[in-house]
Amino acid sequence: HPLCCLSLQEVGPTMVGDEHSDPSLMSFLGATKRNMLGNHFWEYYVNDAPRIVLNKLESCGYRVVSMTGVGQTLVWCLHKE
């Protein structure tokens, strides 16, 4: 069960899923579904800082596999056994 989170800043908002994400996990994270103008897809986001989101995901059994920075965007890839 891979999952990627990304944040444009270290304080949030944090994008936590796309339109195919598990609705119950998105609800647990308190995520809101939105469609940004010009995009042809939906995404889930939270206003929490990434560290808060990562702590919540850890409590569900997810572990960080990798992390990278792309410009001002930070991306974490997680995996759940």
Coordinates of N, CA and C in Angstrom, one line a residue:
H1 N 0.8 -1.2 0.0 CA 0.0 0.0 0.0 C 0.9 1.2 0.0
P2 N 1.5 1.6 -1.1 CA 2.3 2.9 -1.1 C 1.4 4.1 -1.0
L3 N 2.0 5.2 -0.5 CA 1.3 6.4 -0.3 C 2.3 7.5 -0.4
C4 N 2.0 8.6 -1.1 CA 2.9 9.8 -1.2 C 2.2 11.0 -0.6
C5 N 3.0 11.8 0.1 CA 2.5 13.1 0.6 C 3.4 14.1 0.1
L6 N 2.9 15.3 -0.2 CA 3.8 16.3 -0.6 C 3.3 17.7 0.0
S7 N 4.3 18.5 0.2 CA 4.0 19.8 0.8 C 4.7 20.9 0.0
L8 N 4.1 22.0 -0.2 CA 4.8 23.1 -0.8 C 5.6 23.9 0.1
Q9 N 5.4 23.8 1.4 CA 6.1 24.4 2.5 C 6.3 23.5 3.6
E10 N 7.1 23.8 4.6 CA 7.3 22.9 5.7 C 6.2 23.1 6.7
V11 N 5.3 24.0 6.6 CA 4.2 24.2 7.5 C 2.8 23.9 7.0
G12 N 2.7 23.5 5.7 CA 1.4 23.1 5.1 C 1.0 24.1 4.1
P13 N 0.0 23.9 3.3 CA -0.9 22.7 3.4 C -0.1 21.5 2.9
T14 N -0.6 20.3 3.2 CA 0.0 19.0 2.8 C -1.0 18.3 1.9
M15 N -0.6 17.9 0.7 CA -1.4 17.1 -0.2 C -1.2 15.7 0.2
V16 N -2.3 15.0 0.4 CA -2.2 13.6 1.0 C -2.8 12.5 0.1
G17 N -3.4 12.9 -1.0 CA -4.0 11.9 -1.9 C -4.6 12.4 -3.1
D18 N -5.0 11.5 -4.0 CA -5.7 11.8 -5.2 C -7.2 11.3 -5.2
E19 N -7.9 11.4 -6.3 CA -9.3 11.0 -6.3 C -9.5 9.5 -6.1
H20 N -8.4 8.7 -6.2 CA -8.5 7.3 -6.0 C -8.1 6.8 -4.6
S21 N -7.8 7.8 -3.7 CA -7.3 7.4 -2.4 C -8.4 6.9 -1.5
D22 N -8.0 6.1 -0.5 CA -8.9 5.5 0.4 C -9.7 6.5 1.2
P23 N -11.0 6.6 1.0 CA -11.8 7.6 1.6 C -11.8 7.6 3.2
S24 N -11.7 6.4 3.7 CA -11.6 6.3 5.2 C -10.3 6.8 5.7
L25 N -9.2 6.6 5.0 CA -7.9 7.2 5.4 C -7.9 8.7 5.3
M26 N -8.5 9.2 4.2 CA -8.6 10.6 4.0 C -9.4 11.3 5.1
S27 N -10.5 10.6 5.5 CA -11.3 11.1 6.6 C -10.5 11.1 7.9
F28 N -9.8 10.1 8.2 CA -8.9 10.0 9.4 C -7.9 11.2 9.4
L29 N -7.4 11.5 8.3 CA -6.4 12.6 8.2 C -7.1 14.0 8.2
G30 N -8.4 14.0 8.1 CA -9.2 15.3 8.1 C -9.0 16.0 6.8
A31 N -8.8 15.2 5.7 CA -8.5 15.8 4.4 C -9.8 16.3 3.7
T32 N -9.6 17.3 2.9 CA -10.6 17.9 2.0 C -10.3 17.6 0.6
K33 N -11.3 17.3 -0.2 CA -11.1 17.0 -1.6 C -11.3 18.3 -2.4
R34 N -10.4 18.6 -3.3 CA -10.5 19.8 -4.1 C -10.0 19.6 -5.6
N35 N -10.4 20.4 -6.4 CA -10.0 20.5 -7.8 C -9.5 21.9 -8.1
M36 N -8.2 22.0 -8.3 CA -7.6 23.3 -8.6 C -7.9 23.7 -10.0
L37 N -8.1 25.0 -10.2 CA -8.4 25.5 -11.6 C -7.3 25.1 -12.6
G38 N -7.7 24.5 -13.7 CA -6.8 24.1 -14.7 C -6.3 22.7 -14.6
N39 N -6.6 22.0 -13.5 CA -6.2 20.6 -13.3 C -7.4 19.7 -13.7
H40 N -7.1 18.6 -14.3 CA -8.1 17.6 -14.7 C -8.2 16.5 -13.7
F41 N -7.8 16.7 -12.5 CA -7.9 15.7 -11.4 C -8.2 16.3 -10.1
W42 N -8.6 15.5 -9.2 CA -8.9 15.9 -7.8 C -7.8 15.5 -6.9
E43 N -7.6 16.3 -5.8 CA -6.6 15.9 -4.8 C -7.2 16.2 -3.4
Y44 N -6.6 15.4 -2.4 CA -7.0 15.6 -1.0 C -5.9 16.4 -0.4
Y45 N -6.2 17.3 0.5 CA -5.2 18.1 1.2 C -5.7 18.4 2.6
V46 N -4.7 18.7 3.5 CA -5.0 19.1 4.9 C -4.2 20.4 5.1
N47 N -4.6 21.2 6.0 CA -3.9 22.4 6.4 C -2.8 22.1 7.4
D48 N -2.7 20.9 7.9 CA -1.6 20.5 8.9 C -0.3 20.5 8.2
A49 N 0.7 20.7 9.1 CA 2.1 20.6 8.7 C 2.4 19.1 8.4
P50 N 3.4 18.9 7.5 CA 3.7 17.5 7.2 C 4.1 16.6 8.4
R51 N 4.7 17.2 9.4 CA 5.1 16.4 10.6 C 3.9 15.8 11.3
I52 N 2.8 16.6 11.3 CA 1.5 16.2 11.9 C 0.9 15.0 11.1
V53 N 0.9 15.2 9.8 CA 0.3 14.2 8.9 C 1.2 12.9 9.0
L54 N 2.5 13.0 9.0 CA 3.3 11.8 9.1 C 3.2 11.1 10.4
N55 N 3.0 11.8 11.5 CA 2.7 11.2 12.8 C 1.4 10.4 12.8
K56 N 0.4 11.0 12.2 CA -0.9 10.3 12.0 C -0.8 9.1 11.2
L57 N -0.1 9.2 10.1 CA 0.1 8.0 9.2 C 0.9 6.9 9.9
E58 N 1.9 7.3 10.7 CA 2.7 6.3 11.5 C 1.8 5.5 12.4
S59 N 0.8 6.2 13.0 CA -0.1 5.6 14.0 C -1.0 4.5 13.3
C60 N -1.1 4.6 11.9 CA -1.9 3.7 11.1 C -1.0 2.6 10.5
G61 N 0.3 2.6 10.8 CA 1.2 1.6 10.3 C 2.0 1.9 9.1
Y62 N 1.9 3.2 8.6 CA 2.7 3.6 7.5 C 4.1 4.0 8.0
R63 N 5.1 3.7 7.1 CA 6.5 4.1 7.4 C 7.1 4.8 6.2
V64 N 7.9 5.8 6.5 CA 8.6 6.6 5.5 C 9.6 5.7 4.8
V65 N 9.5 5.7 3.5 CA 10.5 4.9 2.7 C 11.5 5.8 2.1
S66 N 11.1 7.0 1.6 CA 12.0 7.9 1.0 C 11.4 9.3 1.1
M67 N 12.3 10.3 0.9 CA 11.9 11.7 0.9 C 12.8 12.5 0.0
T68 N 12.3 13.4 -0.7 CA 13.1 14.3 -1.6 C 12.5 15.7 -1.7
G69 N 13.3 16.6 -2.2 CA 12.8 17.9 -2.4 C 12.9 18.3 -3.9
V70 N 11.8 18.9 -4.4 CA 11.8 19.3 -5.8 C 11.4 20.8 -5.7
G71 N 12.4 21.7 -5.9 CA 12.1 23.1 -5.7 C 11.7 23.4 -4.3
Q72 N 10.6 24.0 -4.1 CA 10.1 24.3 -2.8 C 9.1 23.2 -2.3
T73 N 9.0 22.1 -3.1 CA 8.0 21.1 -2.8 C 8.8 19.9 -2.1
L74 N 8.3 19.4 -1.0 CA 8.8 18.2 -0.4 C 7.9 17.1 -0.6
V75 N 8.5 15.9 -0.9 CA 7.7 14.7 -1.2 C 8.2 13.6 -0.3
W76 N 7.2 12.9 0.4 CA 7.5 11.7 1.2 C 6.8 10.6 0.6
C77 N 7.5 9.4 0.5 CA 6.8 8.2 0.0 C 6.8 7.3 1.2
L78 N 5.6 6.7 1.5 CA 5.4 5.8 2.6 C 4.9 4.5 2.2
H79 N 5.0 3.5 3.0 CA 4.6 2.1 2.7 C 3.9 1.5 4.0
K80 N 2.9 0.8 3.7 CA 2.2 0.0 4.8 C 2.3 -1.4 4.5
E81 N 2.8 -2.2 5.4 CA 2.9 -3.7 5.2 C 1.5 -4.3 5.1

